[in-house]
Short mmCIF file of C-alpha atoms in Angstrom, two decimals:
data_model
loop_
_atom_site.label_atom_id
_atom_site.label_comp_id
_atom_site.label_asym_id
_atom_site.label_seq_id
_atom_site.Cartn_x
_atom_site.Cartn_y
_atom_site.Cartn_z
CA UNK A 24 92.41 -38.42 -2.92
CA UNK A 25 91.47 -35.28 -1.56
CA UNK A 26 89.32 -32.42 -3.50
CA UNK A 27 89.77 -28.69 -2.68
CA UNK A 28 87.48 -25.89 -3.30
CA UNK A 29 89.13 -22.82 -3.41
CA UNK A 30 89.16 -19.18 -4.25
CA UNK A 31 91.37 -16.56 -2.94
CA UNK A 32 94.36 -16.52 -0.68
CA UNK A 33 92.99 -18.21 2.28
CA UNK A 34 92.55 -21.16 0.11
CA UNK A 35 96.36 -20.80 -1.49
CA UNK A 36 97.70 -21.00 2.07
CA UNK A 37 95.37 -23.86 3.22
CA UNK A 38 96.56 -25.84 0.21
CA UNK A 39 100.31 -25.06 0.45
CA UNK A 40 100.03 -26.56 3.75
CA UNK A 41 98.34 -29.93 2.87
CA UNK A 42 100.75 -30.12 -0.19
CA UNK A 43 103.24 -31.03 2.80
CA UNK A 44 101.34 -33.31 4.45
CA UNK A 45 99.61 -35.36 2.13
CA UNK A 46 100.76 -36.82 -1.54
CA UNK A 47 100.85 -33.57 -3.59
CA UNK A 48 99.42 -35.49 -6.52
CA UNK A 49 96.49 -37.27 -4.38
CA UNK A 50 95.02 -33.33 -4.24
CA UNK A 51 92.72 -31.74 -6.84
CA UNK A 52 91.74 -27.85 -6.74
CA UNK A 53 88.67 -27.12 -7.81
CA UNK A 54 88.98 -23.18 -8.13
CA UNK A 55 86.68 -20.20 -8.53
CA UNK A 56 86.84 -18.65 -11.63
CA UNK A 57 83.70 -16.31 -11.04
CA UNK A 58 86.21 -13.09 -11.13
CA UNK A 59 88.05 -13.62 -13.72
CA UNK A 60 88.30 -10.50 -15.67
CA UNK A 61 89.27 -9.79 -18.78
CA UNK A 62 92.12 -6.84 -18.64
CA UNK A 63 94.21 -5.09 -21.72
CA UNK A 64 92.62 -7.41 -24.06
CA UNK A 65 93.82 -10.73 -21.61
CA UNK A 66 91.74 -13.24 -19.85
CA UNK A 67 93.01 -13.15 -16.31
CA UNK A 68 92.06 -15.88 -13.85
CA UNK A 69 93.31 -14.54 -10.35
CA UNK A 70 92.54 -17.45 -8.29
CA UNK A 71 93.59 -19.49 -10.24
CA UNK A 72 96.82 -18.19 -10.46
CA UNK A 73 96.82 -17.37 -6.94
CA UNK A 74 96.89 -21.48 -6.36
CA UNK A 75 99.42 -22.52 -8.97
CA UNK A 76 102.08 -19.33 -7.91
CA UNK A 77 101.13 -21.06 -4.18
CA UNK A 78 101.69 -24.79 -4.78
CA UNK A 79 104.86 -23.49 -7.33
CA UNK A 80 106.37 -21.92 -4.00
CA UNK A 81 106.41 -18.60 -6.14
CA UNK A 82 103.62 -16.07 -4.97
CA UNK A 83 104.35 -12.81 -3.56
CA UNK A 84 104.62 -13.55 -0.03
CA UNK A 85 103.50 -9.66 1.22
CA UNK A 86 100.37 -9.43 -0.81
CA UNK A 87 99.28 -13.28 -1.39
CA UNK A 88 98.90 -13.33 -5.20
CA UNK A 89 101.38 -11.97 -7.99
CA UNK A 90 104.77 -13.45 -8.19
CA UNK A 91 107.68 -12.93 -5.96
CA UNK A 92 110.23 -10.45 -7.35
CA UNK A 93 107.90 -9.82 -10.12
CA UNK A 94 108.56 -5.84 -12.33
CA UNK A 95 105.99 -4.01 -13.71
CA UNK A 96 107.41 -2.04 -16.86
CA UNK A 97 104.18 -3.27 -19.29
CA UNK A 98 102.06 -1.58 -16.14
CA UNK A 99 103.63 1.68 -16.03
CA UNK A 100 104.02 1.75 -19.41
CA UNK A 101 100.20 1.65 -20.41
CA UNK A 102 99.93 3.94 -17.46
CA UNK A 103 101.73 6.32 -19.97
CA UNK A 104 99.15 5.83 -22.59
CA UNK A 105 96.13 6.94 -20.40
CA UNK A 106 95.02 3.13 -18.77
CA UNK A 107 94.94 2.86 -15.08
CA UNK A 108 96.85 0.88 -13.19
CA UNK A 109 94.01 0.19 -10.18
CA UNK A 110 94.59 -3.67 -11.46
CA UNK A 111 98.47 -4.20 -11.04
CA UNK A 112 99.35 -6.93 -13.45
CA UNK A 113 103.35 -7.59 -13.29
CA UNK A 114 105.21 -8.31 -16.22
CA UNK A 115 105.65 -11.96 -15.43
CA UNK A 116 101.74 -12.30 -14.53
CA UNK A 117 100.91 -10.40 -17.47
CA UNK A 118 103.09 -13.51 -19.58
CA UNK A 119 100.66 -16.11 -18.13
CA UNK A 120 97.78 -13.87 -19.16
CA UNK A 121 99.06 -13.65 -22.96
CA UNK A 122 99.64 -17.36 -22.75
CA UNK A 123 96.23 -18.41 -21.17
CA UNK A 124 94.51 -15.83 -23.30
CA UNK A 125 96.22 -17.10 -26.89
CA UNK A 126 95.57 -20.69 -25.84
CA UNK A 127 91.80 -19.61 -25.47
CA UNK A 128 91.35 -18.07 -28.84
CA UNK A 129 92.92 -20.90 -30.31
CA UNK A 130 89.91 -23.01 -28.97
CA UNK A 131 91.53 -24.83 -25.93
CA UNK A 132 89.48 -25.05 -22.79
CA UNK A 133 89.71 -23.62 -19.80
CA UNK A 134 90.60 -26.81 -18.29
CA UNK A 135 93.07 -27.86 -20.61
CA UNK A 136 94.83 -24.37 -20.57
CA UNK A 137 94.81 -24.70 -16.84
CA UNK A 138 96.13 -28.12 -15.87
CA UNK A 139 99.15 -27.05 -18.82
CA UNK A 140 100.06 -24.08 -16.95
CA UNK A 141 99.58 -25.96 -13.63
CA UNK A 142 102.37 -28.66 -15.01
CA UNK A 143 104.38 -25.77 -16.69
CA UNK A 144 105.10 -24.97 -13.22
CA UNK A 145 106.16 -28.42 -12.07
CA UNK A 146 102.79 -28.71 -10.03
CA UNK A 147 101.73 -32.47 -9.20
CA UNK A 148 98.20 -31.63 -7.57
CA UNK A 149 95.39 -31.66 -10.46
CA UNK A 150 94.27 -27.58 -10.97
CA UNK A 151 90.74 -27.53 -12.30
CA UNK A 152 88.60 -24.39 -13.00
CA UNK A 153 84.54 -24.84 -11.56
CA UNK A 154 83.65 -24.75 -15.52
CA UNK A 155 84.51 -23.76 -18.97
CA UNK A 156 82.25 -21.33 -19.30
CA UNK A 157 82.57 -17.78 -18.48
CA UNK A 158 80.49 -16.93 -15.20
CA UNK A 159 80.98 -13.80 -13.54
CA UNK A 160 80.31 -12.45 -10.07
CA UNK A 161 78.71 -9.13 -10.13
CA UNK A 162 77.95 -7.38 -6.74
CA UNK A 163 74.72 -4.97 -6.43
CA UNK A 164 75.35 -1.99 -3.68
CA UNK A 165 73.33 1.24 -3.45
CA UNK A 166 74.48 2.43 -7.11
CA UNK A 167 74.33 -0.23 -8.70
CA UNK A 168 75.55 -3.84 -9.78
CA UNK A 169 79.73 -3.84 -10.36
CA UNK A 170 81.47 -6.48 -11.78
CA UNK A 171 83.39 -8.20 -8.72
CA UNK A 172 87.27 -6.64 -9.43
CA UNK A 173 85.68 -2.97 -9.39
CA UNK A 174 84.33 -3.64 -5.85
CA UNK A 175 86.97 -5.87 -4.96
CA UNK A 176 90.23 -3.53 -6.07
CA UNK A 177 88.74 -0.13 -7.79
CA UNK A 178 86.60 0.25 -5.39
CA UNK A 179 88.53 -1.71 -2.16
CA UNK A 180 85.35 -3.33 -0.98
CA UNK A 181 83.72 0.27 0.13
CA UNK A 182 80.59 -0.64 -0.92
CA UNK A 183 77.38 -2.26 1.24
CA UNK A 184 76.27 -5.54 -0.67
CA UNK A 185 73.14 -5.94 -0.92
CA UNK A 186 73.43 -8.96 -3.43
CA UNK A 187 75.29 -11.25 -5.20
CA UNK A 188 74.71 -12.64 -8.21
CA UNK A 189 76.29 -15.52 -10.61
CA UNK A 190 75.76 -14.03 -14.01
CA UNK A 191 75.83 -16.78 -16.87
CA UNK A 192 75.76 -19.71 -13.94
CA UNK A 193 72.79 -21.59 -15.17
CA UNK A 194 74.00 -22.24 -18.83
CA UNK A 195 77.61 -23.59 -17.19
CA UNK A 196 78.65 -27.28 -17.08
CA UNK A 197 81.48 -28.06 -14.31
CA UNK A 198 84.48 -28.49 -15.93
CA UNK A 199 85.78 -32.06 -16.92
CA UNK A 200 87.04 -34.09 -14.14
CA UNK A 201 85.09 -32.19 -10.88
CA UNK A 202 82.22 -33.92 -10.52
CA UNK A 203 84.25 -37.11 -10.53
CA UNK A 204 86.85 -35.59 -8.02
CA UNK A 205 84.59 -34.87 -5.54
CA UNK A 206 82.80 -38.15 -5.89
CA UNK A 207 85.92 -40.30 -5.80
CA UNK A 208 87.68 -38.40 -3.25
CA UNK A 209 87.97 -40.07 0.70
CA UNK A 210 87.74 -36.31 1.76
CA UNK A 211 85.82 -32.92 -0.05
CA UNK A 212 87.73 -29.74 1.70
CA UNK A 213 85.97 -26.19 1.62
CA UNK A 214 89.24 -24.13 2.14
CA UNK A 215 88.87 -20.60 4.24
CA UNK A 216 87.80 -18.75 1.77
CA UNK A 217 85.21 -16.05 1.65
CA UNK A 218 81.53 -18.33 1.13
CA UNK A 219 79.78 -15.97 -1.09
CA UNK A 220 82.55 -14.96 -3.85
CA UNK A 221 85.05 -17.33 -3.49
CA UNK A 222 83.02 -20.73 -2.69
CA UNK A 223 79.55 -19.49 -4.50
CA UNK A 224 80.23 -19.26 -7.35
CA UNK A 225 81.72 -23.27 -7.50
CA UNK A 226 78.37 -24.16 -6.19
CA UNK A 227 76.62 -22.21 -8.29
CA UNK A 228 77.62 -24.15 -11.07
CA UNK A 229 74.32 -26.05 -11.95
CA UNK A 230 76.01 -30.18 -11.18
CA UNK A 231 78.69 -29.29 -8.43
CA UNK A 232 76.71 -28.97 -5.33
CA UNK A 233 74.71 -32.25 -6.06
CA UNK A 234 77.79 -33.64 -6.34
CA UNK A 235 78.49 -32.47 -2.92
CA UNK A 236 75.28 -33.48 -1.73
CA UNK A 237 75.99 -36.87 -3.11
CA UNK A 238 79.46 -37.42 -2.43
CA UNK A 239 80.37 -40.04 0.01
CA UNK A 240 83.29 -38.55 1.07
CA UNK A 241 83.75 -36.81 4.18
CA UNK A 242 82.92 -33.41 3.94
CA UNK A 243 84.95 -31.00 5.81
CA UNK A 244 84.97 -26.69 5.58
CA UNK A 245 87.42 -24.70 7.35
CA UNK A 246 85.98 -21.14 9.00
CA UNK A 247 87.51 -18.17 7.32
CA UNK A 248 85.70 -16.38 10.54
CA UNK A 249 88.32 -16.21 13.55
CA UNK A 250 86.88 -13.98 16.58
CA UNK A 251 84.23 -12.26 14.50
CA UNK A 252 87.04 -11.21 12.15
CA UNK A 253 88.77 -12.57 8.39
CA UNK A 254 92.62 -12.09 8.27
CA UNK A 255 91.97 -11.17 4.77
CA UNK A 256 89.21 -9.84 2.28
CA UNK A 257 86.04 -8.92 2.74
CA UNK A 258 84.00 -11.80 3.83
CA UNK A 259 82.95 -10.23 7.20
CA UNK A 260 81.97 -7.42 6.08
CA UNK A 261 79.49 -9.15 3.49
CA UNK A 262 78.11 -11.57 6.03
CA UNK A 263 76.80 -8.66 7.86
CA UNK A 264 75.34 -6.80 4.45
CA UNK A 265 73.58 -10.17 3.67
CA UNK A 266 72.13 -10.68 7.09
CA UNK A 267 74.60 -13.59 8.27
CA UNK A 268 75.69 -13.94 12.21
CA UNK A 269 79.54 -12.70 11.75
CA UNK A 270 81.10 -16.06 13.41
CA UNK A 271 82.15 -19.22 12.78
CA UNK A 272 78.23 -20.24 13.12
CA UNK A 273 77.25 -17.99 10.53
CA UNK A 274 79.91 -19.82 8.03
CA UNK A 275 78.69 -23.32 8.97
CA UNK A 276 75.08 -22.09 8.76
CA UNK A 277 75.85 -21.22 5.01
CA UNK A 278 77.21 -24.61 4.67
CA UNK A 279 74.28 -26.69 5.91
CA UNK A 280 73.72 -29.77 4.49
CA UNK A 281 76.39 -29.86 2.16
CA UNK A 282 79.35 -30.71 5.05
CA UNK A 283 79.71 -32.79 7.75
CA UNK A 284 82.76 -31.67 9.86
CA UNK A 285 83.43 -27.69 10.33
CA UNK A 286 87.32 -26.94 11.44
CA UNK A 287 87.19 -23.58 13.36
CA UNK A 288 89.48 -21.86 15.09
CA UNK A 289 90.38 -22.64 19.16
CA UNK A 290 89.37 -18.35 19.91
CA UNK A 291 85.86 -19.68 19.03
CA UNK A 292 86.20 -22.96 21.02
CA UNK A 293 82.89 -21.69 22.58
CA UNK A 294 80.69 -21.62 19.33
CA UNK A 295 81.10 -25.62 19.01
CA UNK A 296 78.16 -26.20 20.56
CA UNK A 297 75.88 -24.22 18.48
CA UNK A 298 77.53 -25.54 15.56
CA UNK A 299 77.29 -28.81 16.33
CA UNK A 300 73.45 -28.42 17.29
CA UNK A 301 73.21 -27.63 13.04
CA UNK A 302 73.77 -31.42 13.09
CA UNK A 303 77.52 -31.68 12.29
CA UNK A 304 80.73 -32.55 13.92
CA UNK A 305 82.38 -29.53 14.94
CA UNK A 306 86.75 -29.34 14.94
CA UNK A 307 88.69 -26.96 16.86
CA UNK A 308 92.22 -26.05 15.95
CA UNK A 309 94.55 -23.47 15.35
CA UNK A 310 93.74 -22.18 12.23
CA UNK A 311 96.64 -19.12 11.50
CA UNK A 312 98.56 -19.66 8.90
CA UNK A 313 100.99 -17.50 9.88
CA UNK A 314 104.02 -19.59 8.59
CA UNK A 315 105.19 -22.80 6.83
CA UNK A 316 104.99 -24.61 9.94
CA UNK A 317 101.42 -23.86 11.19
CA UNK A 318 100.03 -24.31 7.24
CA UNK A 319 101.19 -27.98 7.31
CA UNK A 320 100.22 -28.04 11.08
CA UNK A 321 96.03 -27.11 9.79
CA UNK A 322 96.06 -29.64 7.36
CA UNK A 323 97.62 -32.23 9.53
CA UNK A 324 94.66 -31.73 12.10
CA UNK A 325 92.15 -31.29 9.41
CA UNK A 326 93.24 -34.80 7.97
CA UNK A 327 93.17 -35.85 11.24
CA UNK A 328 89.71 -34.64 11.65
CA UNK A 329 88.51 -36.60 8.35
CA UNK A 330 90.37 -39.77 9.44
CA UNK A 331 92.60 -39.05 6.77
CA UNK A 332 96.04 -38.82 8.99
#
């Protein structure tokens, strides 16, 4: 079995590559759900989503999350009524949000609403949320602390973070099922996703990076830092805000002690040494995911770099 952490669409593409190469029911998500957001009344979990619409072979291809084809008539239709539309919900995204959302009130859990709309959607791999509870990312810049979709979308990530914070963290519980993923699993995967907001908030959950600690698996993290640069989202820029060396070595720095392998890309072949001198195995590969073909082709050689294929 192998365990995913994930958050955002770095890790959507990582996984809809290994979903090729490995049993599709042998992987289990463990996803961020520090920015979910609660929007027209509806909780919205967008990285969650973003890994079901992935694994479903249904997400937007041009932006990464959102489904493909998808109208939005309930968007410009509030738009009418005064609301703005700086959060673009489609009509069919909107449906999973009225689903998820009822489902809640009702007094299912997260987890439980989440592996149903996982198998609504004819997914195999186990999709489990960090925790139950609600924990939020808020960023603090120079006016102020925002919750993480106003600096992430309102405000497109033009503001300098100064910290990052994990509100209602300490009082969460991982979610049924993680803690036991990641200490069954042969391999625990840290997709490419950003550290701080996408992989943070899973370890902030008080339980989940002892687990890590713990785990006998192989531990493995794949650099969202290619050539001093992400393909996508704001990582970068934060690692420079919060001090961190804007490389591949600043990512595996982050990740000391909790991994034993890092998979980085071959335009940073050079950094393996320094990496390696933080006392793990360093992996170079290609790491675009530019298409179908080089997806399956990163999880191939990160398997490979595990022992796992």
């Amino acid at each position: 079995m192998y365990t995913v952490f994930a958050g955002g669409v770095g890790a959507s593409r990582f996984l809809q590559g290994l979903v090729r190469v490995a049993d599709p029911a042998a992987v289990t998500v463990i996803s961020n759900t520090g920015d979910d957001v609660e929007m027209f009344g509806l909780h919205v979990s967008p990285d969650v989503d973003i890994v079901i619409y992935a694994l479903a072979g249904v997400v937007n291809p041009d932006t990464g999350w959102g489904l493909t084809g998808d109208t939005f008539a309930v968007a410009e239709a509030l738009n009418r009524y005064g609301y703005e539309r700086w959060f673009n919900l489609g009509d069919r995204d909107l449906a999973t949000a009225i689903h998820r959302t009822r489902l809640l009130r009702e007094g299912v859990p997260l987890h439980e609403v989440t592996g149903g709309i996982a198998r609504a959607w004819g997914l195999a791999s186990s999709i489990l949320p960090m925790c139950n509870e609600r924990v939020e990312t808020r960023i603090s810049g120079p006016g102020g602390e925002l919750a993480f979709q106003d600096y992430m979308v309102r405000l497109r990530t033009e503001v300098d973070v100064e910290e990052i914070r994990f509100a209602g963290a300490r009082e969460a519980r991982p979610s049924p099922g993680v803690v036991e993923a990641i200490g069954e699993s042969a391999a625990v995967i840290i997709a490419p996703s950003n550290p701080f907001v996408s992989i943070g908030p899973i370890l902030a959950v008080p339980g989940i990076r002892d687990a890590l600690a713990r785990t006998t698996a192989t531990r493995v993290a794949i650099s969202p830092v290619i050539a001093g640069q992400v393909v996508k989202g704001p990582a970068a820029k934060m690692m420079h805000s919060l001090g961190h060396e804007v490389s591949a070595v600043g990512v595996a720095s982050i990740y000391r002690g909790l991994i034993d392998v890092m998979v980085i890309d071959e335009q940073d072949r050079e950094l393996a040494p320094r990496i390696e001198a933080l006392g793990m195995r360093c992996h170079v590969t290609d790491t675009m995911m530019t298409s179908p073909e080089r997806k399956a082709a990163l999880a191939a050689s990160v398997l490979q770099a595990i022992g796992g294929g």
